[in-house]
GROMACS .gro file of C-alpha atoms in nm:
model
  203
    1UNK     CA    1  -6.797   4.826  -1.620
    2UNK     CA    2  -6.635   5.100  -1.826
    3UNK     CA    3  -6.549   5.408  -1.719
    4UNK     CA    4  -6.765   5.597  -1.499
    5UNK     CA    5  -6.663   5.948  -1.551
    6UNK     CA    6  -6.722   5.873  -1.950
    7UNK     CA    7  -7.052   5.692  -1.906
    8UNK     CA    8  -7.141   6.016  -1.723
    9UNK     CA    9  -7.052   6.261  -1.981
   10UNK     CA   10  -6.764   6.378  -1.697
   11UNK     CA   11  -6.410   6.494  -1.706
   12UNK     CA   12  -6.234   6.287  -1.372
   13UNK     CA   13  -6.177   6.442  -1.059
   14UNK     CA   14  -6.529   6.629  -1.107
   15UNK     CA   15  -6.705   6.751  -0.826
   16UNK     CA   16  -6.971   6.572  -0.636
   17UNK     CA   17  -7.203   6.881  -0.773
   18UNK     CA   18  -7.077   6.828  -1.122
   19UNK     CA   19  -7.147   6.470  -1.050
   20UNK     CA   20  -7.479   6.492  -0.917
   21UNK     CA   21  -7.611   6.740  -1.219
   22UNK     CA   22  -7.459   6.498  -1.485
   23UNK     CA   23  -7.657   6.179  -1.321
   24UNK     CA   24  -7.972   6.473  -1.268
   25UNK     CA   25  -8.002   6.509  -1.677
   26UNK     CA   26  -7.908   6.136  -1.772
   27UNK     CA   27  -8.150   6.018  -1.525
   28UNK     CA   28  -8.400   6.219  -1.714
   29UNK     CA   29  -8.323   6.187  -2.074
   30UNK     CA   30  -8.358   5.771  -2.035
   31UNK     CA   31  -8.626   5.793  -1.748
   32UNK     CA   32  -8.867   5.515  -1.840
   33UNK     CA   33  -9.164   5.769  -1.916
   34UNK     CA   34  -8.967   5.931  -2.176
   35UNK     CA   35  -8.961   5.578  -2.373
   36UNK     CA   36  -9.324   5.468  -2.318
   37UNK     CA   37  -9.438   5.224  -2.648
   38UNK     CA   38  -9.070   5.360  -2.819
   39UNK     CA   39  -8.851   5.057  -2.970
   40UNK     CA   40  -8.576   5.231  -2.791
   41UNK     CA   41  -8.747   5.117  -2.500
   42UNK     CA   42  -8.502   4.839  -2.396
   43UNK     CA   43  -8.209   5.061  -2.471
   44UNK     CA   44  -8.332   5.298  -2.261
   45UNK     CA   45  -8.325   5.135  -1.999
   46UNK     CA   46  -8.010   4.937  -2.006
   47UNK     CA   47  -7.864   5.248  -2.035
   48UNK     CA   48  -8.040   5.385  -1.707
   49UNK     CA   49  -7.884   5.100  -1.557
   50UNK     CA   50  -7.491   5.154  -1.658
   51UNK     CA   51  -7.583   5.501  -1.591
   52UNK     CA   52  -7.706   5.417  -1.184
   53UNK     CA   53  -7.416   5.196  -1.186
   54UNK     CA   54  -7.097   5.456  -1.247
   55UNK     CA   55  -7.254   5.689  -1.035
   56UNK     CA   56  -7.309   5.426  -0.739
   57UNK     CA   57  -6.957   5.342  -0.805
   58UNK     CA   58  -6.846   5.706  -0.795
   59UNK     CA   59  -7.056   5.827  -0.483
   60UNK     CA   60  -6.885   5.496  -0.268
   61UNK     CA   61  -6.567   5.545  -0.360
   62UNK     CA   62  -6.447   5.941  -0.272
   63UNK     CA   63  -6.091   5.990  -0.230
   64UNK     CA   64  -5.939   6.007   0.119
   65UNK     CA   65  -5.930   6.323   0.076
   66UNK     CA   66  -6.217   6.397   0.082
   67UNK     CA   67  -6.302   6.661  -0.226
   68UNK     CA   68  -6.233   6.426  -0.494
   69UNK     CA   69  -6.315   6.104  -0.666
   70UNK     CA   70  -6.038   5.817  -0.722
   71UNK     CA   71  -5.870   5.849  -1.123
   72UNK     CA   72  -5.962   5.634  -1.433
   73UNK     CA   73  -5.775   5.285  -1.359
   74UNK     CA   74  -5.849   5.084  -1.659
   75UNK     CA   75  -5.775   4.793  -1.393
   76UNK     CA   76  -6.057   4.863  -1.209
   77UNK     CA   77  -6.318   4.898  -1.472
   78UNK     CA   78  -6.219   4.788  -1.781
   79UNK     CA   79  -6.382   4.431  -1.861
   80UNK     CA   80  -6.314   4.452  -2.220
   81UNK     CA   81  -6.045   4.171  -2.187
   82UNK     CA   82  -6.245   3.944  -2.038
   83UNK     CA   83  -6.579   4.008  -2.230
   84UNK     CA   84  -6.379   3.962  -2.542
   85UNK     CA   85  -6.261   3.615  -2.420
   86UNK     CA   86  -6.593   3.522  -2.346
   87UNK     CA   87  -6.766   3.634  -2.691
   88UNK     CA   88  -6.466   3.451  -2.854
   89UNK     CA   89  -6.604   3.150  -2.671
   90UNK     CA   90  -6.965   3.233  -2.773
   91UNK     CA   91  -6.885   3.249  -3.128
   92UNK     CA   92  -6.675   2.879  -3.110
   93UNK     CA   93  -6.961   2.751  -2.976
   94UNK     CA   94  -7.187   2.891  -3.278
   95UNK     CA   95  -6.944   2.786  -3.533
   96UNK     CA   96  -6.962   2.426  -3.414
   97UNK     CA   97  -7.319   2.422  -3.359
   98UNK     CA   98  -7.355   2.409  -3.015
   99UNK     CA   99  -7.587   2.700  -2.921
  100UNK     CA  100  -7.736   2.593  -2.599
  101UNK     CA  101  -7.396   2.674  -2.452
  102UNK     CA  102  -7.329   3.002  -2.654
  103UNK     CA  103  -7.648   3.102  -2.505
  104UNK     CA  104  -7.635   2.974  -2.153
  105UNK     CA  105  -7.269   3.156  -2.171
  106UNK     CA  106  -7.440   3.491  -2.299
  107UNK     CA  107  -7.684   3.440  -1.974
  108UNK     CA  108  -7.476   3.434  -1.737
  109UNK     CA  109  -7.264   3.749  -1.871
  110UNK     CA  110  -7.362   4.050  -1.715
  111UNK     CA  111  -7.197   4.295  -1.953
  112UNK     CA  112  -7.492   4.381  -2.188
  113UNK     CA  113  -7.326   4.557  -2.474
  114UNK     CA  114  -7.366   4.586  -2.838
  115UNK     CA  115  -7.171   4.254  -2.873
  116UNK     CA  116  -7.380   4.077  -2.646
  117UNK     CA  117  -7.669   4.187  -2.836
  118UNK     CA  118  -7.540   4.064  -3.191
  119UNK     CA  119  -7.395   3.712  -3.023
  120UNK     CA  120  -7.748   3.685  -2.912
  121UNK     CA  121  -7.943   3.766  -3.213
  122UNK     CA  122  -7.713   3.575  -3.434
  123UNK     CA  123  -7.824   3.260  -3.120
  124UNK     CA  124  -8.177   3.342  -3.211
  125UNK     CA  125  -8.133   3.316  -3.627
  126UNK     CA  126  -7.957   3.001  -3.513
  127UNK     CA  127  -8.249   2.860  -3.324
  128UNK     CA  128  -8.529   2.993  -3.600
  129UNK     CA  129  -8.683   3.290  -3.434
  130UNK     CA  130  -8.652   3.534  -3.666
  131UNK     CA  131  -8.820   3.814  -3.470
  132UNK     CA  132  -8.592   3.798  -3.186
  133UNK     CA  133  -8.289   3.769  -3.400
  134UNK     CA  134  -8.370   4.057  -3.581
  135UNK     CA  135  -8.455   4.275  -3.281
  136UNK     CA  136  -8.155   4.228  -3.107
  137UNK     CA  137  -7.920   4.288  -3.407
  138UNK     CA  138  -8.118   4.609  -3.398
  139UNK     CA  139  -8.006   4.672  -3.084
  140UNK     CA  140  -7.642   4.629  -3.150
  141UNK     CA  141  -7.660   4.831  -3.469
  142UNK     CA  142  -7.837   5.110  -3.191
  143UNK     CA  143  -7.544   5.123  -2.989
  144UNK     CA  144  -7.259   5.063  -3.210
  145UNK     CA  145  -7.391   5.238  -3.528
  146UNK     CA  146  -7.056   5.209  -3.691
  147UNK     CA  147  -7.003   4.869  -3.700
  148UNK     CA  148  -6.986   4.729  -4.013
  149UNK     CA  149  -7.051   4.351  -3.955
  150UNK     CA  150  -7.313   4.449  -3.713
  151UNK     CA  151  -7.482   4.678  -4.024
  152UNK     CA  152  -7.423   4.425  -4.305
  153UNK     CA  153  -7.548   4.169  -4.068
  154UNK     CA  154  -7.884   4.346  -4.016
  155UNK     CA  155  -7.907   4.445  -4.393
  156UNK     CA  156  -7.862   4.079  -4.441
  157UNK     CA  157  -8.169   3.972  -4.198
  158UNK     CA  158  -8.369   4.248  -4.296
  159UNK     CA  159  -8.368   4.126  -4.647
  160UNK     CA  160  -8.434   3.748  -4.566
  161UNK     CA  161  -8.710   3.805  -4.282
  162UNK     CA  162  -8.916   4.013  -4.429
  163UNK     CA  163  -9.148   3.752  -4.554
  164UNK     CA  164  -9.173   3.652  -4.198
  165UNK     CA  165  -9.227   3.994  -4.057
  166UNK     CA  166  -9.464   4.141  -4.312
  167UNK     CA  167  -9.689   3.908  -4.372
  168UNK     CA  168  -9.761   3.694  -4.069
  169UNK     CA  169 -10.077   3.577  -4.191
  170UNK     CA  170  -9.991   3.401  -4.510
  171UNK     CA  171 -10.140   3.078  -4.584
  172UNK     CA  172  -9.816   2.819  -4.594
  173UNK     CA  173  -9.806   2.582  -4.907
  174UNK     CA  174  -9.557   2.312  -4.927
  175UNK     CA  175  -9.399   2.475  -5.133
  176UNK     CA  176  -9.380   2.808  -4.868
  177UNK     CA  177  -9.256   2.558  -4.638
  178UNK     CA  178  -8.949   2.451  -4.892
  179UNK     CA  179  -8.860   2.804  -4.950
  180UNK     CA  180  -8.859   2.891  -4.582
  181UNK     CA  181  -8.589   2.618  -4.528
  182UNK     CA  182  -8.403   2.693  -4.804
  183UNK     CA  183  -8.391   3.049  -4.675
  184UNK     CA  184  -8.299   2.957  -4.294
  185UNK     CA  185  -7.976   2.785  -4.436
  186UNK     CA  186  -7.855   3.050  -4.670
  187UNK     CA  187  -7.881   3.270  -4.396
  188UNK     CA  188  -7.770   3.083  -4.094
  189UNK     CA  189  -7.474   3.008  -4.394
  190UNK     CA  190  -7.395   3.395  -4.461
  191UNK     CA  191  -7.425   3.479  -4.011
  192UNK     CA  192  -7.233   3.147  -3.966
  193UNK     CA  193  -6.926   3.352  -4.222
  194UNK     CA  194  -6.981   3.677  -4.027
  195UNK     CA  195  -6.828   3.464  -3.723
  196UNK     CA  196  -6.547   3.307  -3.918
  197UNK     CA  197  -6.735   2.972  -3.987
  198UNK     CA  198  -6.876   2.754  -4.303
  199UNK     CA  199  -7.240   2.612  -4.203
  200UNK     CA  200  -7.291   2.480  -4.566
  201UNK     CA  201  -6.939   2.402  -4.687
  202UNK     CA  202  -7.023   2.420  -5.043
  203UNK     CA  203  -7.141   2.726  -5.071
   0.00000   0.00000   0.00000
């Protein structure tokens, strides 16, 4: 969980008031109504979520004295260390082509952030579905706009699947059919150098 005084837009040691008003306007700037048929949609509300989270955290855990809320330890929130442990194990597991486990890892991690979202687009690409891949790179590129890999990345699929997303009602050929293999591989080969791996060693 990361901070809960900067997920709330708070300096630490605020006030239970101050506390209170900051959840008040998040609450209501990613309120589910406010996203109704949006793409943002899904954002939205994960965002709700880490939002209900640090301020459960804050309102259970006053000081003992009583007016005040316990400092910024990053021992007691910080995953970062951990999360990056497990994404490094995600992205072995892509690189040697075993992405049952990659995903079954992602599962069962509960920290959905931008990383999670780009390990698990890149596990869609991997498995064909195009769609999914490219929504949750979207995702990542959402809430880490200034990530480079996660940009290029996107750029990348955008480029390759928009045969697929444009025109879902084309009439496939054999030929179609070649070209839409050929296509997978070059770009399972370009995601599979994003992560530091060679799918088609040749090229």
């Amino acid at each position: 969980m990361r901070n809960p005084y900067e997920v709330l837009g708070i300096k630490e040691g605020a006030s239970e008031e101050e506390i209170k008003r900051a959840y008040r306007e998040l609450v209501k700037k990613y309120h589910p109504d406010q996203y109704r048929d949006n793409p943002l949609a899904k954002l939205a509300e994960e965002k709700l979520a880490e939002i209900n989270e640090a301020y459960d955290y804050l309102m259970k855990n006053r000081s003992s004295s009583g007016n005040g809320y316990r400092s910024y330890s990053g021992s007691q929130w910080d995953n970062t260390a951990n999360s990056n442990n497990i994404f490094n194990e995600v992205k072995r597991n892509i690189n040697i082509g075993n992405i049952k486990e990659a995903e079954d890892i992602l599962n069962r991690h509960n920290v959905r952030n931008a990383e999670w979202y780009y390990l698990k687009g890149i596990v869609f690409l991997r498995k064909g579905w195009y769609d999914e891949a490219f929504s949750h790179i979207q995702t990542a590129v959402n809430m880490d706009p200034g990530n480079p890999e996660y940009r290029s990345t996107l750029q990348k699929l955008n480029m390759t699947n928009v045969h697929y997303r444009y025109n879902p009602y084309r009439t496939r050929t054999h030929n179609s059919d070649l070209c839409d293999i050929c296509t997978f591989l070059w770009c399972t080969d370009c995601f599979c150098e994003c992560l530091g791996g060679d799918f088609i060693s040749c090229c």
